[in-house]
Structures are given as C-alpha cells and as structure tokens.
mmCIF file of C-alpha atoms in Angstrom:
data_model
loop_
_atom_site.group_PDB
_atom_site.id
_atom_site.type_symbol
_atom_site.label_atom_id
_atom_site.label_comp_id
_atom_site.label_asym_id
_atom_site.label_seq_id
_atom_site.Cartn_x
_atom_site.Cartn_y
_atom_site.Cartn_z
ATOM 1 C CA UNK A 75 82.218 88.875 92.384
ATOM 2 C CA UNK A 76 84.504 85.890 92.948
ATOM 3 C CA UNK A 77 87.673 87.985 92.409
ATOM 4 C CA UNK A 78 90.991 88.245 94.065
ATOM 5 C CA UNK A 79 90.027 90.607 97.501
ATOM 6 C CA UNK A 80 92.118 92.725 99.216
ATOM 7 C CA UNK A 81 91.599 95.034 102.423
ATOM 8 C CA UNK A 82 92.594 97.352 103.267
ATOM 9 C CA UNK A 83 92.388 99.239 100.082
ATOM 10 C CA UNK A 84 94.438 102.301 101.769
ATOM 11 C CA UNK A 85 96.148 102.024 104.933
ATOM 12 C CA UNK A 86 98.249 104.377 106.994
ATOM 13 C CA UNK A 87 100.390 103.711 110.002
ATOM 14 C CA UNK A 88 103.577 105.836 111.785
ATOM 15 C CA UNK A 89 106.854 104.928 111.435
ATOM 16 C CA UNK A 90 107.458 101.827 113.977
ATOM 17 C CA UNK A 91 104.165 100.797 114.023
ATOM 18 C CA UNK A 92 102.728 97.506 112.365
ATOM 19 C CA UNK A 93 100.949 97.047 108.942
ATOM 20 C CA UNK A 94 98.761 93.970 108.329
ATOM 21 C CA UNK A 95 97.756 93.263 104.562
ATOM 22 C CA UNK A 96 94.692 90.934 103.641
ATOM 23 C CA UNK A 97 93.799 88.882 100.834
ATOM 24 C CA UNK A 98 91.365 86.601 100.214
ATOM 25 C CA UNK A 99 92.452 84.514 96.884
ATOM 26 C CA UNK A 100 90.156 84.112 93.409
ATOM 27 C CA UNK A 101 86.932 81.323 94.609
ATOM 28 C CA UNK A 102 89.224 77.842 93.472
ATOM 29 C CA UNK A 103 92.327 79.036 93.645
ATOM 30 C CA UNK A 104 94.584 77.860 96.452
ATOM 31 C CA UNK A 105 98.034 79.632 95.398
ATOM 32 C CA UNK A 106 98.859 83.204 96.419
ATOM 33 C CA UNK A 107 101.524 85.575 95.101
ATOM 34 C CA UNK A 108 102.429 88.864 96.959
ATOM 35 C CA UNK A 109 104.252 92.110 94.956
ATOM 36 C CA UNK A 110 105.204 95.822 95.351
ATOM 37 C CA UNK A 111 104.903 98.269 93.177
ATOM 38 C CA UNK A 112 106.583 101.686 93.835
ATOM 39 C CA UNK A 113 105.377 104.657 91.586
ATOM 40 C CA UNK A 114 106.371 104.588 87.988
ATOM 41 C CA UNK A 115 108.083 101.191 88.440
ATOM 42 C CA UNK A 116 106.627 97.592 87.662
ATOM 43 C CA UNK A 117 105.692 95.406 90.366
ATOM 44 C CA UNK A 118 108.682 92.841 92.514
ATOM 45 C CA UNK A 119 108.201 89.809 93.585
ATOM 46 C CA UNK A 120 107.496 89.106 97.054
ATOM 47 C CA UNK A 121 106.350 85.882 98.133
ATOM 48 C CA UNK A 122 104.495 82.534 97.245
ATOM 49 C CA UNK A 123 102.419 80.808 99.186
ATOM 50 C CA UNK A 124 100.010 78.310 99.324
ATOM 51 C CA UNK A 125 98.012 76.885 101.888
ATOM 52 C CA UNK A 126 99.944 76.745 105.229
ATOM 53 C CA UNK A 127 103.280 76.725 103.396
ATOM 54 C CA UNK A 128 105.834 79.343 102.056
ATOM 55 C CA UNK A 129 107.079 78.103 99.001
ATOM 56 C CA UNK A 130 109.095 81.358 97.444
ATOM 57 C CA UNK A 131 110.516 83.828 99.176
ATOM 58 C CA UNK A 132 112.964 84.815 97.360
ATOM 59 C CA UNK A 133 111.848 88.523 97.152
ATOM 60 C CA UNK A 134 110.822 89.213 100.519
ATOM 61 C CA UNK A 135 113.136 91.116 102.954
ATOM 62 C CA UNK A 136 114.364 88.903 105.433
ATOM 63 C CA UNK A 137 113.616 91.235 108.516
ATOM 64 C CA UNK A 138 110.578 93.092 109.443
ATOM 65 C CA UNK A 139 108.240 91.308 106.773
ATOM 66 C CA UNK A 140 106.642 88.090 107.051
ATOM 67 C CA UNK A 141 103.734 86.198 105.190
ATOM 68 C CA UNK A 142 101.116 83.364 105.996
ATOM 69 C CA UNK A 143 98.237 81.368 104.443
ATOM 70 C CA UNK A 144 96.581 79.904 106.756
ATOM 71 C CA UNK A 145 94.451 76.238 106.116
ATOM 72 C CA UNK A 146 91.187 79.112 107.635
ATOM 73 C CA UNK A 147 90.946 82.174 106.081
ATOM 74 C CA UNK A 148 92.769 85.158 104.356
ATOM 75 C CA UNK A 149 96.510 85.134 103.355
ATOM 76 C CA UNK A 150 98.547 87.653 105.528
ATOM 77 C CA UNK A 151 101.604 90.065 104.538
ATOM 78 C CA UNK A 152 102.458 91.552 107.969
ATOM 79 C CA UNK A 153 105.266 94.393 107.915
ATOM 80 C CA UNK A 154 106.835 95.140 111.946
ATOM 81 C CA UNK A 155 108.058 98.587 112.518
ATOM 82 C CA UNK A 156 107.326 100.188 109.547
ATOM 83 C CA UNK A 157 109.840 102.851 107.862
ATOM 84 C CA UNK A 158 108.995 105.409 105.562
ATOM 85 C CA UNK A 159 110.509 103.438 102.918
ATOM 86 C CA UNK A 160 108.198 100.684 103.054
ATOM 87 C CA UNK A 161 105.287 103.047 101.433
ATOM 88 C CA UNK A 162 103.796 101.440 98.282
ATOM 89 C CA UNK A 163 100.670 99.892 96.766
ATOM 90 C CA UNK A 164 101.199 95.559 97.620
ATOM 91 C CA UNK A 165 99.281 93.759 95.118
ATOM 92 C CA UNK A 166 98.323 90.348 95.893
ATOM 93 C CA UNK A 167 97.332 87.437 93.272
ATOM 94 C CA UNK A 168 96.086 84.473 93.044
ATOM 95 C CA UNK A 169 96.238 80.976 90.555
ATOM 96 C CA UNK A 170 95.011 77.666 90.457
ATOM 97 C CA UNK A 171 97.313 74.783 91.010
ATOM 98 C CA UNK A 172 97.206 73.758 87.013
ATOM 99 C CA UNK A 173 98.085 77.626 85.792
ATOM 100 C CA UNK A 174 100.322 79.194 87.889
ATOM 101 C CA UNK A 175 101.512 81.126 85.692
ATOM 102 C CA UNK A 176 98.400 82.929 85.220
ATOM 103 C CA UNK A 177 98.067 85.404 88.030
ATOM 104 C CA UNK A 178 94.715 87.471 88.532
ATOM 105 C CA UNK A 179 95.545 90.040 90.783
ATOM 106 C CA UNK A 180 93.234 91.984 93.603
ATOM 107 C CA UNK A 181 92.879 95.743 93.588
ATOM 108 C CA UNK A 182 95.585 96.323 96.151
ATOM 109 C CA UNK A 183 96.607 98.145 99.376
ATOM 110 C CA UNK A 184 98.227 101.161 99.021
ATOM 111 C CA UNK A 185 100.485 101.683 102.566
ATOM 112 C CA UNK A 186 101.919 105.014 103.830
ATOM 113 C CA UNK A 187 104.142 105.395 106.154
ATOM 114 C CA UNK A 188 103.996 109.200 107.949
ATOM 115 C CA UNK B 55 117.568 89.651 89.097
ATOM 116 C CA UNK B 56 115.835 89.364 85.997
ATOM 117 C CA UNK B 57 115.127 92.643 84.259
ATOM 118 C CA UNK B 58 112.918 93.444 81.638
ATOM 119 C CA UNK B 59 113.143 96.218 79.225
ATOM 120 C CA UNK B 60 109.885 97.900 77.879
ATOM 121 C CA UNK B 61 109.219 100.342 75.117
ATOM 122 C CA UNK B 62 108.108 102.762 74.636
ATOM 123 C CA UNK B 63 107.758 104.267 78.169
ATOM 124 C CA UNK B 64 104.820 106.712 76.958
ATOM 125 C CA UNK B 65 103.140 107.297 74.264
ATOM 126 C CA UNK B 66 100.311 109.853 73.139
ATOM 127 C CA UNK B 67 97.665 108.851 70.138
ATOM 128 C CA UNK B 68 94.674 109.430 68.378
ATOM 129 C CA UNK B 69 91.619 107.301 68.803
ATOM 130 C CA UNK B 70 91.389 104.548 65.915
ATOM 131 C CA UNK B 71 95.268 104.585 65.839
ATOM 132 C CA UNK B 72 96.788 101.094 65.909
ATOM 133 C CA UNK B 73 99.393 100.787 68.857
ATOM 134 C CA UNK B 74 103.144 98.355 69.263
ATOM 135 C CA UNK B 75 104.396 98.103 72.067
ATOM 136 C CA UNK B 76 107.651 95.198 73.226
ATOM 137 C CA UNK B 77 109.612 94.100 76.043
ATOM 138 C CA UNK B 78 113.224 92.723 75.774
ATOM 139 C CA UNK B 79 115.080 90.538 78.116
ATOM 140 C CA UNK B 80 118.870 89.907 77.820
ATOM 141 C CA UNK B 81 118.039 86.285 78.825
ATOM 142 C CA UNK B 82 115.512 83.280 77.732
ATOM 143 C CA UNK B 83 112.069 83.602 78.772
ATOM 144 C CA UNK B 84 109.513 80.726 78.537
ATOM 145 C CA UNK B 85 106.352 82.549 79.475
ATOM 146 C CA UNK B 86 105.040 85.787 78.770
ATOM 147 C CA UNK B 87 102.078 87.863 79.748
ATOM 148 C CA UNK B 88 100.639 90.741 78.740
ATOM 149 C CA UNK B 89 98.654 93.120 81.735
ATOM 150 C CA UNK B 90 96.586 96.260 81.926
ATOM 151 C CA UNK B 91 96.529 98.794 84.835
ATOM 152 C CA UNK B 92 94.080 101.650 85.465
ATOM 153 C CA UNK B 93 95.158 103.971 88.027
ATOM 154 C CA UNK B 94 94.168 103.004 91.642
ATOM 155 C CA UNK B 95 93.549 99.660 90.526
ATOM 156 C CA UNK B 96 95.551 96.219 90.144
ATOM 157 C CA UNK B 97 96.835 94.731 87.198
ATOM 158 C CA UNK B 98 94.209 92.726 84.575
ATOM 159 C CA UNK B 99 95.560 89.998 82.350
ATOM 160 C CA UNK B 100 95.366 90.529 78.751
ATOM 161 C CA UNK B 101 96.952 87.645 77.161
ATOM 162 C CA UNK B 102 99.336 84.618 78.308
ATOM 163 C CA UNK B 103 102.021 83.000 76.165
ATOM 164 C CA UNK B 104 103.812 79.538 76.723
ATOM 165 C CA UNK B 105 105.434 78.699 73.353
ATOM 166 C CA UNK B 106 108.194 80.790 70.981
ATOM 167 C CA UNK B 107 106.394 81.827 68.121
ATOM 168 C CA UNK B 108 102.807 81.456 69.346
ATOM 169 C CA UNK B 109 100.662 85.054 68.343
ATOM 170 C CA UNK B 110 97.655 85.002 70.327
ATOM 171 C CA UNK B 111 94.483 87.694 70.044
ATOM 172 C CA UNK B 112 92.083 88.554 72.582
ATOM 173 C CA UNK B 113 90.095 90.785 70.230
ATOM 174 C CA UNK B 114 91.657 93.966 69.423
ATOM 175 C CA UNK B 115 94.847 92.829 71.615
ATOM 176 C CA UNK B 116 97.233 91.152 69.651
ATOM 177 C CA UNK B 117 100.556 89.730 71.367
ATOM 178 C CA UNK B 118 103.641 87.548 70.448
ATOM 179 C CA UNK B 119 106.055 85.359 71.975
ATOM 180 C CA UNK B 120 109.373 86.200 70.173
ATOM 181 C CA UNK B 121 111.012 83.241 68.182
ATOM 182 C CA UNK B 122 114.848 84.096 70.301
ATOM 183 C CA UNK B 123 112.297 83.468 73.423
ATOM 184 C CA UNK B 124 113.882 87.081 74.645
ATOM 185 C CA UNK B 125 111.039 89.258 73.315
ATOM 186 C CA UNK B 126 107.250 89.656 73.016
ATOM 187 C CA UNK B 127 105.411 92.471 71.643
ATOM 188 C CA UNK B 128 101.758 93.624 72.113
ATOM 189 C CA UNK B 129 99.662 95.366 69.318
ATOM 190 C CA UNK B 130 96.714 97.059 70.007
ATOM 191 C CA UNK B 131 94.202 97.778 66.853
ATOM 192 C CA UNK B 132 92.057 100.840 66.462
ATOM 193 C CA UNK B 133 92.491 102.331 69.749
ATOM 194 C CA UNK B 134 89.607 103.688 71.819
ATOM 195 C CA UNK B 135 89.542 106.289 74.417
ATOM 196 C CA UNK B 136 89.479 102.877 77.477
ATOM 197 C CA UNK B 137 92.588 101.971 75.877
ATOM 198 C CA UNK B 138 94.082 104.631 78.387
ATOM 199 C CA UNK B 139 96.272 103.205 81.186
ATOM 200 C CA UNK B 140 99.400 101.227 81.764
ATOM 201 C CA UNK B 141 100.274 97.979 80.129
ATOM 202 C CA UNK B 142 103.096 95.685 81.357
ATOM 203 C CA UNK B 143 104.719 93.033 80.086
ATOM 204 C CA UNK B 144 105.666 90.145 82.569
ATOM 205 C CA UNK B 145 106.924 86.528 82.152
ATOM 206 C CA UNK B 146 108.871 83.679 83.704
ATOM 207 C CA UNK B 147 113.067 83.260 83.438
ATOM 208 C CA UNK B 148 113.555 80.049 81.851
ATOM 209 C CA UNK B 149 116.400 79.940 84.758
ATOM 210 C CA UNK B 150 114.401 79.941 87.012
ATOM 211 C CA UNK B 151 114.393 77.590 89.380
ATOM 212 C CA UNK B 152 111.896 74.423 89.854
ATOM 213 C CA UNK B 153 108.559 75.627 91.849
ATOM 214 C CA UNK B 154 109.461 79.228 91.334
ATOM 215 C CA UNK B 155 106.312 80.944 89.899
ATOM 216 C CA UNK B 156 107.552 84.440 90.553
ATOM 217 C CA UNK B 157 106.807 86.978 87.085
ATOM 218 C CA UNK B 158 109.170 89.270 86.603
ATOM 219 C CA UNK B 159 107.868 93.180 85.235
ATOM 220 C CA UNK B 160 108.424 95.217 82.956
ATOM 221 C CA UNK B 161 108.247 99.080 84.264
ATOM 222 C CA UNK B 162 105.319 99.376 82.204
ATOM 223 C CA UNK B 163 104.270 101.752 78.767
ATOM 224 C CA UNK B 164 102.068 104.449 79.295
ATOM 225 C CA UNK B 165 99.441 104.727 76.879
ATOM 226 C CA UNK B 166 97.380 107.795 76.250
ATOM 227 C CA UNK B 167 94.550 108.303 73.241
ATOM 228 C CA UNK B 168 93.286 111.696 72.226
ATOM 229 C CA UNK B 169 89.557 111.498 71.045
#
C-alpha cells in the first residue's frame, strides 16, 4: 500500500507533556500538508512543507507547535506542553510537485489531551 | 480566513435516491475538490476541479465548478448503502497568495441512506 502513513493512529499524553505526530508521504510525492479537524467541523490548515523547508505556515500557532521534513525520513508535527485544547484528529497529506492541489490524505492521529 | 459554506449539513435517504449537495464562498475560488470521510478515517478525494464551468464524473459522482467561480455542487446518482459518511467540499482562494497550497473546508454534509 503506497499510501499517505501516519502513526500514531491514537495517541494520548497529560497536559504539559509532548506530542510527536508522524507521517510518511504517498511513494513520489515530496510535498506534505498538515490539518486539524475538531469534531463536527472541517479540517484547518496547518502547515506546508516540503523537503527540509517550511513553505506555509500560515495556520500553525506560533508557540508550542512546530513542523519538519527532514531530507531522511518521516515529516514531524511536534506539539510542547500540550493543553486540553489541543485534542483533535491531525490529518496529514501529501502531493506531487506538478498537482499540489490534489491532496491524498493519511488516516490520521487522533490526540487527547487528559 | 476563507470560509466556506456547505449544504445541507445532514441529510437522511433511501437507497437508489439521487443526492445534491453545494458549497458557497462569498469570494472567487479557482479550484475545487470534492472529499469523502468514513468515520475514524481520513478524507478520500472524489473529484478535482480547475476551470469555471468544467462538470466532471467519477462514476456515480457528479461535481461542478460554478460559472461565478464562488460555488460547486456535488450530485450523487442512485445512492447505495457505502454512500454513508461525510463529504466535504474544499478548494483554493483565488487570493491566495503565490506558493500557498493551503485548501480551505467546508464543515462537511452528512449523508445517511436507509436500505
């Protein structure tokens, strides 16, 4: 299955501690979007990336949460002293360079925060 | 931000029922995309649109990119019971800016089909 891959699928952590998100991008594909979806709402925009470089990140808060793709291995959304309010499923796709606009996205990681 | 409107929110129908469903923004769009959701799972892409006007099919799915370039709407023909889930609408802002790839959502239409 050469789909978008994310792990893990459900994650829980205590308030302060730190959440790390993976996500290995669609085989060929070398540009990767992160979003959050609460419940009953449609998902935000988070961050772009591509390989080693953050090119959007417009919808990322600028504390606590940070993101990397690194030239090795899986893209990483990393969220520092987590608060309650930072529980929700992050979805995280993936394009080629000549579609971007076509996103496949992986199955997700649904974080709580206790 | 951008904001998209969808409609309906929910809706309920019998199997072999054909199904409409839209999204509205109150500015210009120049791409739209149509996704599925089952519960637990991430969203699938249905359809993609890059040019007012164009009506695309990807068999029983039927969607269009709205001639004001503020609109697209997604039919679904004789609905079957894995019809069930969430389907959102998404697209690009024609403002924008350069290298921004970012979709913006719609909050999504429930569907549900009674066999």
């Amino acid at each position: 299955n050469a789909g978008v891959m994310q792990n893990p699928r459900h994650l829980v952590r205590r308030r302060g501690q730190e959440a790390r998100l993976r996500c290995s991008p669609m085989k060929g594909h070398s540009h990767v979007y992160w979003y959050r979806q609460l419940p009953e709402e449609g998902l935000k925009f988070m961050v772009y990336l591509q390989k080693e470089n953050i090119i959007d990140e417009s919808g990322m808060p600028k504390e606590r949460f940070s993101a990397e793709f690194p030239k090795e291995g899986p893209s990483i959304l990393r969220i520092q002293q987590v608060v309650r309010g930072d529980s929700a499923a992050y979805f995280c796709a993936s394009s080629s360079g000549a579609v971007k606009y076509e996103q496949y996205f992986g199955p997700g990681t649904r974080l709580t925060v206790t | 931000g951008q904001q998209l409107n969808q409609s309906p929110q929910s809706m309920f129908i019998q199997e072999g029922e054909d199904v409409s469903m839209n999204c509205t923004s109150s500015s210009i769009f120049n791409t739209w995309l149509w996704y599925k959701q089952d519960p637990g799972e991430g969203p699938v892409l249905l359809i993609a649109l890059y040019k007012a006007g164009e009506l695309t099919s990807n068999g029983r799915l039927t969607a269009q990119f709205g001639i004001t370039r503020k609109d697209s709407f997604l039919n679904i023909s004789a609905s079957i019971p894995s019809d069930v889930g969430i389907y959102f609408c998404a697209g690009r802002s024609a403002y924008s800016g350069a290298g921004s790839y970012q979709l913006t959502f719609g909050k999504g239409t429930k569907l549900s089909v009674i066999p």
